[in-house]
PDB file of C-alpha atoms in Angstrom:
ATOM      1  CA  MET X 113      91.485 176.916   1.757  1.00 66.00           C
ATOM      2  CA  ARG X 114      92.602 175.990  -1.763  1.00 68.00           C
ATOM      3  CA  LYS X 115      95.896 174.802  -0.014  1.00 67.00           C
ATOM      4  CA  ILE X 116      94.028 172.381   2.188  1.00 68.00           C
ATOM      5  CA  ALA X 117      91.954 171.257  -0.822  1.00 58.00           C
ATOM      6  CA  ALA X 118      94.908 170.714  -2.792  1.00 59.00           C
ATOM      7  CA  ALA X 119      96.764 168.888  -0.290  1.00 60.00           C
ATOM      8  CA  PHE X 120      93.730 166.547  -0.051  1.00 61.00           C
ATOM      9  CA  PHE X 121      93.830 166.025  -3.474  1.00 59.00           C
ATOM     10  CA  GLY X 122      97.378 164.998  -3.806  1.00 62.00           C
ATOM     11  CA  ILE X 123      97.195 162.651  -1.072  1.00 64.00           C
ATOM     12  CA  PHE X 124      93.588 161.052  -2.599  1.00 56.00           C
ATOM     13  CA  ILE X 125      95.687 160.735  -5.951  1.00 59.00           C
ATOM     14  CA  ILE X 126      98.907 159.286  -4.090  1.00 65.00           C
ATOM     15  CA  PHE X 127      97.199 156.695  -1.761  1.00 60.00           C
ATOM     16  CA  PHE X 128      93.889 155.917  -3.840  1.00 59.00           C
ATOM     17  CA  ALA X 129      93.473 156.746  -7.295  1.00 53.00           C
ATOM     18  CA  PHE X 130      96.942 155.774  -8.454  1.00 53.00           C
ATOM     19  CA  PRO X 131      96.995 152.401  -7.122  1.00 54.00           C
ATOM     20  CA  VAL X 132      93.835 151.474  -8.229  1.00 54.00           C
ATOM     21  CA  LEU X 133      94.121 152.936 -11.836  1.00 56.00           C
ATOM     22  CA  SER X 134      97.701 151.313 -12.230  1.00 52.00           C
ATOM     23  CA  SER X 135      96.312 147.763 -10.922  1.00 50.00           C
ATOM     24  CA  GLY X 136      93.424 148.039 -13.558  1.00 52.00           C
ATOM     25  CA  LEU X 137      95.688 148.610 -16.247  1.00 51.00           C
ATOM     26  CA  ARG X 138      98.196 146.078 -15.371  1.00 48.00           C
ATOM     27  CA  ASP X 139      95.385 143.253 -14.932  1.00 50.00           C
ATOM     28  CA  SER X 140      94.100 144.148 -18.478  1.00 48.00           C
ATOM     29  CA  TYR X 141      97.488 142.907 -19.870  1.00 50.00           C
ATOM     30  CA  ARG X 142      96.850 139.748 -18.508  1.00 57.00           C
ATOM     31  CA  ASP X 143      93.794 138.780 -20.115  1.00 77.00           C
ATOM     32  CA  ILE X 144      93.771 136.482 -23.030  1.00 84.00           C
ATOM     33  CA  PRO X 145      91.610 136.856 -26.096  1.00 87.00           C
ATOM     34  CA  GLU X 146      89.427 134.263 -27.107  1.00 91.00           C
ATOM     35  CA  PRO X 147      90.536 132.081 -30.244  1.00 93.00           C
ATOM     36  CA  ARG X 148      88.731 133.036 -33.626  1.00 96.00           C
ATOM     37  CA  LEU X 149      86.996 129.976 -34.742  1.00 98.00           C
ATOM     38  CA  LEU X 150      87.289 129.669 -38.579  1.00 98.00           C
ATOM     39  CA  TYR X 151      85.450 126.252 -39.235  1.00 98.00           C
ATOM     40  CA  PRO X 152      82.677 125.065 -38.790  1.00 98.00           C
ATOM     41  CA  VAL X 153      81.002 128.431 -37.983  1.00 97.00           C
ATOM     42  CA  THR X 154      77.643 128.080 -40.093  1.00 96.00           C
ATOM     43  CA  ASP X 155      74.360 126.338 -38.865  1.00 97.00           C
ATOM     44  CA  GLU X 156      74.835 123.326 -41.030  1.00 98.00           C
ATOM     45  CA  ILE X 157      77.679 121.117 -42.334  1.00 97.00           C
ATOM     46  CA  VAL X 158      77.376 118.469 -45.127  1.00 97.00           C
ATOM     47  CA  LEU X 159      79.454 115.477 -44.497  1.00 96.00           C
ATOM     48  CA  ARG X 160      78.485 113.538 -47.586  1.00 94.00           C
ATOM     49  CA  GLY X 161      81.516 111.836 -49.258  1.00 93.00           C
ATOM     50  CA  GLU X 162      83.847 113.524 -46.660  1.00 95.00           C
ATOM     51  CA  PRO X 163      86.340 111.375 -44.476  1.00 98.00           C
ATOM     52  CA  PHE X 164      86.635 113.817 -41.527  1.00 97.00           C
ATOM     53  CA  LEU X 165      85.137 117.103 -40.289  1.00 98.00           C
ATOM     54  CA  GLU X 166      88.199 119.664 -39.788  1.00 98.00           C
ATOM     55  CA  PHE X 167      87.846 122.120 -36.870  1.00 98.00           C
ATOM     56  CA  LYS X 168      89.944 125.308 -37.722  1.00 98.00           C
ATOM     57  CA  TRP X 169      90.813 128.323 -35.682  1.00 97.00           C
ATOM     58  CA  MET X 170      92.868 131.445 -35.768  1.00 94.00           C
ATOM     59  CA  ASN X 171      94.977 132.681 -33.001  1.00 85.00           C
ATOM     60  CA  ASN X 172      94.800 136.296 -32.010  1.00 71.00           C
ATOM     61  CA  TYR X 173      97.388 136.145 -29.235  1.00 73.00           C
ATOM     62  CA  SER X 174     100.479 134.150 -29.614  1.00 72.00           C
ATOM     63  CA  ASN X 175     102.437 135.015 -26.892  1.00 75.00           C
ATOM     64  CA  GLN X 176     103.116 132.371 -24.714  1.00 86.00           C
ATOM     65  CA  ILE X 177     100.272 129.893 -25.835  1.00 91.00           C
ATOM     66  CA  GLU X 178     100.852 126.637 -24.345  1.00 94.00           C
ATOM     67  CA  TYR X 179      97.863 124.549 -25.629  1.00 96.00           C
ATOM     68  CA  TYR X 180      94.139 124.659 -27.162  1.00 96.00           C
ATOM     69  CA  GLU X 181      91.514 122.942 -25.296  1.00 98.00           C
ATOM     70  CA  LEU X 182      88.591 121.697 -27.916  1.00 98.00           C
ATOM     71  CA  ARG X 183      85.482 119.828 -26.499  1.00 99.00           C
ATOM     72  CA  LEU X 184      82.676 118.631 -28.582  1.00 99.00           C
ATOM     73  CA  TYR X 185      79.204 118.478 -26.898  1.00 99.00           C
ATOM     74  CA  LYS X 186      75.911 116.698 -28.424  1.00 98.00           C
ATOM     75  CA  GLY X 187      73.252 119.377 -28.699  1.00 98.00           C
ATOM     76  CA  TYR X 188      73.281 122.946 -28.043  1.00 97.00           C
ATOM     77  CA  ASN X 189      74.328 122.953 -24.148  1.00 96.00           C
ATOM     78  CA  MET X 190      77.905 122.584 -23.053  1.00 97.00           C
ATOM     79  CA  TYR X 191      77.190 120.384 -20.038  1.00 97.00           C
ATOM     80  CA  ALA X 192      79.508 117.511 -18.979  1.00 97.00           C
ATOM     81  CA  SER X 193      76.643 115.327 -19.581  1.00 97.00           C
ATOM     82  CA  GLY X 194      76.535 115.849 -23.358  1.00 98.00           C
ATOM     83  CA  LEU X 195      80.497 116.127 -23.664  1.00 99.00           C
ATOM     84  CA  LEU X 196      81.616 113.687 -26.227  1.00 98.00           C
ATOM     85  CA  LEU X 197      85.420 114.666 -26.919  1.00 98.00           C
ATOM     86  CA  LYS X 198      87.801 116.842 -25.238  1.00 98.00           C
ATOM     87  CA  GLU X 199      91.318 117.019 -26.665  1.00 98.00           C
ATOM     88  CA  ARG X 200      94.147 118.919 -25.623  1.00 98.00           C
ATOM     89  CA  ILE X 201      96.111 120.631 -28.789  1.00 97.00           C
ATOM     90  CA  PRO X 202      99.730 121.768 -28.458  1.00 96.00           C
ATOM     91  CA  TYR X 203     100.647 125.170 -29.614  1.00 91.00           C
ATOM     92  CA  PRO X 204     100.959 126.080 -32.778  1.00 91.00           C
ATOM     93  CA  GLY X 205      98.442 123.709 -33.899  1.00 91.00           C
ATOM     94  CA  HIS X 206      95.354 125.420 -35.319  1.00 95.00           C
ATOM     95  CA  SER X 207      93.088 122.406 -36.763  1.00 97.00           C
ATOM     96  CA  PHE X 208      91.804 119.096 -35.304  1.00 98.00           C
ATOM     97  CA  LYS X 209      90.214 116.462 -37.651  1.00 98.00           C
ATOM     98  CA  VAL X 210      87.414 114.038 -36.291  1.00 98.00           C
ATOM     99  CA  ALA X 211      86.059 111.223 -38.621  1.00 98.00           C
ATOM    100  CA  SER X 212      82.847 111.563 -40.391  1.00 97.00           C
ATOM    101  CA  ASP X 213      81.471 108.577 -38.411  1.00 96.00           C
ATOM    102  CA  PHE X 214      81.648 110.108 -35.603  1.00 97.00           C
ATOM    103  CA  PHE X 215      78.791 112.290 -36.131  1.00 98.00           C
ATOM    104  CA  GLU X 216      74.991 111.404 -36.674  1.00 97.00           C
ATOM    105  CA  SER X 217      73.147 112.826 -39.647  1.00 97.00           C
ATOM    106  CA  GLY X 218      70.500 115.411 -38.307  1.00 98.00           C
ATOM    107  CA  GLN X 219      72.269 116.026 -34.846  1.00 98.00           C
ATOM    108  CA  VAL X 220      73.093 119.120 -33.687  1.00 98.00           C
ATOM    109  CA  TYR X 221      76.768 119.484 -32.194  1.00 99.00           C
ATOM    110  CA  THR X 222      78.510 122.296 -30.392  1.00 99.00           C
ATOM    111  CA  TRP X 223      82.214 122.753 -30.148  1.00 99.00           C
ATOM    112  CA  SER X 224      84.413 125.197 -27.756  1.00 98.00           C
ATOM    113  CA  LEU X 225      87.915 126.316 -27.755  1.00 98.00           C
ATOM    114  CA  ILE X 226      89.874 128.247 -25.331  1.00 96.00           C
ATOM    115  CA  GLN X 227      93.604 128.707 -25.173  1.00 94.00           C
ATOM    116  CA  VAL X 228      95.988 128.474 -22.233  1.00 94.00           C
ATOM    117  CA  LYS X 229      99.167 130.353 -21.634  1.00 92.00           C
ATOM    118  CA  THR X 230     102.128 128.738 -20.106  1.00 91.00           C
ATOM    119  CA  ASP X 231     101.420 130.035 -16.677  1.00 90.00           C
ATOM    120  CA  GLY X 232      97.958 128.527 -16.677  1.00 90.00           C
ATOM    121  CA  LEU X 233      95.666 131.712 -17.546  1.00 91.00           C
ATOM    122  CA  LYS X 234      92.850 130.555 -19.921  1.00 93.00           C
ATOM    123  CA  SER X 235      91.273 132.688 -22.547  1.00 93.00           C
ATOM    124  CA  ASP X 236      87.370 132.871 -22.669  1.00 93.00           C
ATOM    125  CA  ARG X 237      85.485 130.316 -24.663  1.00 96.00           C
ATOM    126  CA  SER X 238      84.937 130.599 -28.536  1.00 97.00           C
ATOM    127  CA  PHE X 239      82.263 128.343 -29.295  1.00 98.00           C
ATOM    128  CA  ASN X 240      79.566 127.562 -32.130  1.00 98.00           C
ATOM    129  CA  SER X 241      76.850 124.832 -32.866  1.00 98.00           C
ATOM    130  CA  PHE X 242      76.122 123.061 -36.140  1.00 98.00           C
ATOM    131  CA  LYS X 243      73.822 120.391 -37.525  1.00 98.00           C
ATOM    132  CA  VAL X 244      75.041 117.437 -39.431  1.00 98.00           C
ATOM    133  CA  ILE X 245      73.781 116.683 -42.868  1.00 97.00           C
ATOM    134  CA  LYS X 246      74.929 113.410 -44.483  1.00 93.00           C
TER     135      LYS X 246
END
């Protein structure tokens, strides 16, 4: 009985468990972590006397990144109807400047950023909302 149980266990490992587990491990290496936002990341941004607002981020994954995609939305929701700006920033760029005149005082904006590898895989989105004070 033990030999039969051992044989079934061996067959189970070879044909089921090993392929499932190995594919799970292989897929986890294809995931790209989201970029880390550095600025603006607070609730309010004061732009009095500033010529521009510089969006800054840090790359947590530098292997084969082709570009970043920065999007700026009006309001808290990231809907196409609120999309104000969409920029493709080539790697190794880590910042993007927008003129202060672009922003309205008292208005809330949300910016999001993803990184895209050379094979087309995209990271999860990093995002933050902020209110502009002029």
